[in-house]
Amino acid sequence: MEYGINRDFLLKLLSQIGPSGNERNASRLWQEEAKKFAKVYTDTHGNAYAEVGKGSPILMLAGHIDEIGLMVRYVDENGFVYLAPVGGWDPQVLVGQRVRFLTKDGDVLKGVVGRKPIHVLRPEERERAVKIEELFVDFGLSKDEILKRLDIGAYGVLDWDGEMLTQERLVSRALDDRIGAFVVLEALRMYAKEPADTRMVAVATVQEEIGLRGARTSAFAVNPDIAIAVDVTVSTDYPGVPKHQIGDIALGKGPVLAIGPNINPVIFNLLREIAEDEGIDVQIEAISRGTPTDANLIQITREGIPTALISIPCRYLHSPSETVDLRDVESAVRLIVAFARRVSGIRKEDFKPW
Ligand SMILES: [Zn+2]
């Protein structure tokens, strides 16, 4: 069965500004879309929930709606704005970029990330990596003009949206992890057309990039029987990324199933079996500790929740040009829906690892 994902909605979702701590615009758009086919609700932390089905088990799907970003920390006398990083930046990526910040009245203010040019860099400065405190944003405005429009603490992102490189390759900032929030919603949309017993709760979690914080609160709230987190993972199919350290992960070869202590083996085996039955190629990634994803905190919520992690292979993570293959995205959606149908009526006890 072929399933066309909703590309227009995905591109719109990617264009929203949503760093950890201000996921409002991205979450609102996600909720608006979810309301077309699901019951939608939110919590005081900012997580958004969309659910379909009334039976059991309760299957929680988590995709974090936040992205790495920037905050206004200090505006100097000449209107140069110094930044607090939101999430894990390589500051080299910021040099020379254009940025857009959310203003007090919900508008957007554009600026450029400045740094002195190579002409005046001292030899030792050329040798070492730039630090974020050496960078500033130039909005072309005075200090007063800036503070009229931006509060200290205003959030911004790099000024890039999504675009198709080829028919299947999508490049964008914020694919980590808007693509996961998208996958869980698309899975819910597809499941809603013909729901089984399973009660599927898709969650657009917040604040993943600063410590998996929305997964902690939302998993407690949903109290699911089983859970799947959807995130991106580092692909190793481009220069400089060592396969011997990470494994063999490539774009276009299917969604990635993580295996390791963070993953419930019963769910893992079931996902692999279903993939085979459905003719979906998957890749396996060995992660020998808690994964750096929502799956980590979901698994150790309450008395423990059987959890799995499905990842979309991604190149150039935490840059404005994160790249994924939409065939992997579509396969991830199909795999999750088939899983939801297969576990229909199964009890949590059946997921005991031994
Ligand atoms: Zn992520």
PDB file of C-alpha atoms and ligand atoms in Angstrom, residues 64 176-177 208-209 231, ligand 1:
ATOM      1  CA  HIS A  64       9.496  16.712  19.912  1.00  0.00           C
ATOM      2  CA  ASP A 176      15.342  17.706  14.440  1.00  0.00           C
ATOM      3  CA  ASP A 177      12.688  17.051  15.409  1.00  0.00           C
ATOM      4  CA  GLU A 208      13.632  17.920  24.274  1.00  0.00           C
ATOM      5  CA  GLU A 209      16.763  19.745  23.170  1.00  0.00           C
ATOM      6  CA  ASP A 231      13.460  11.381  16.365  1.00  0.00           C
TER       7      ASP A 231
HETATM    8 ZN    ZN B   1      15.843  15.452  18.428  1.00  0.00          ZN
END
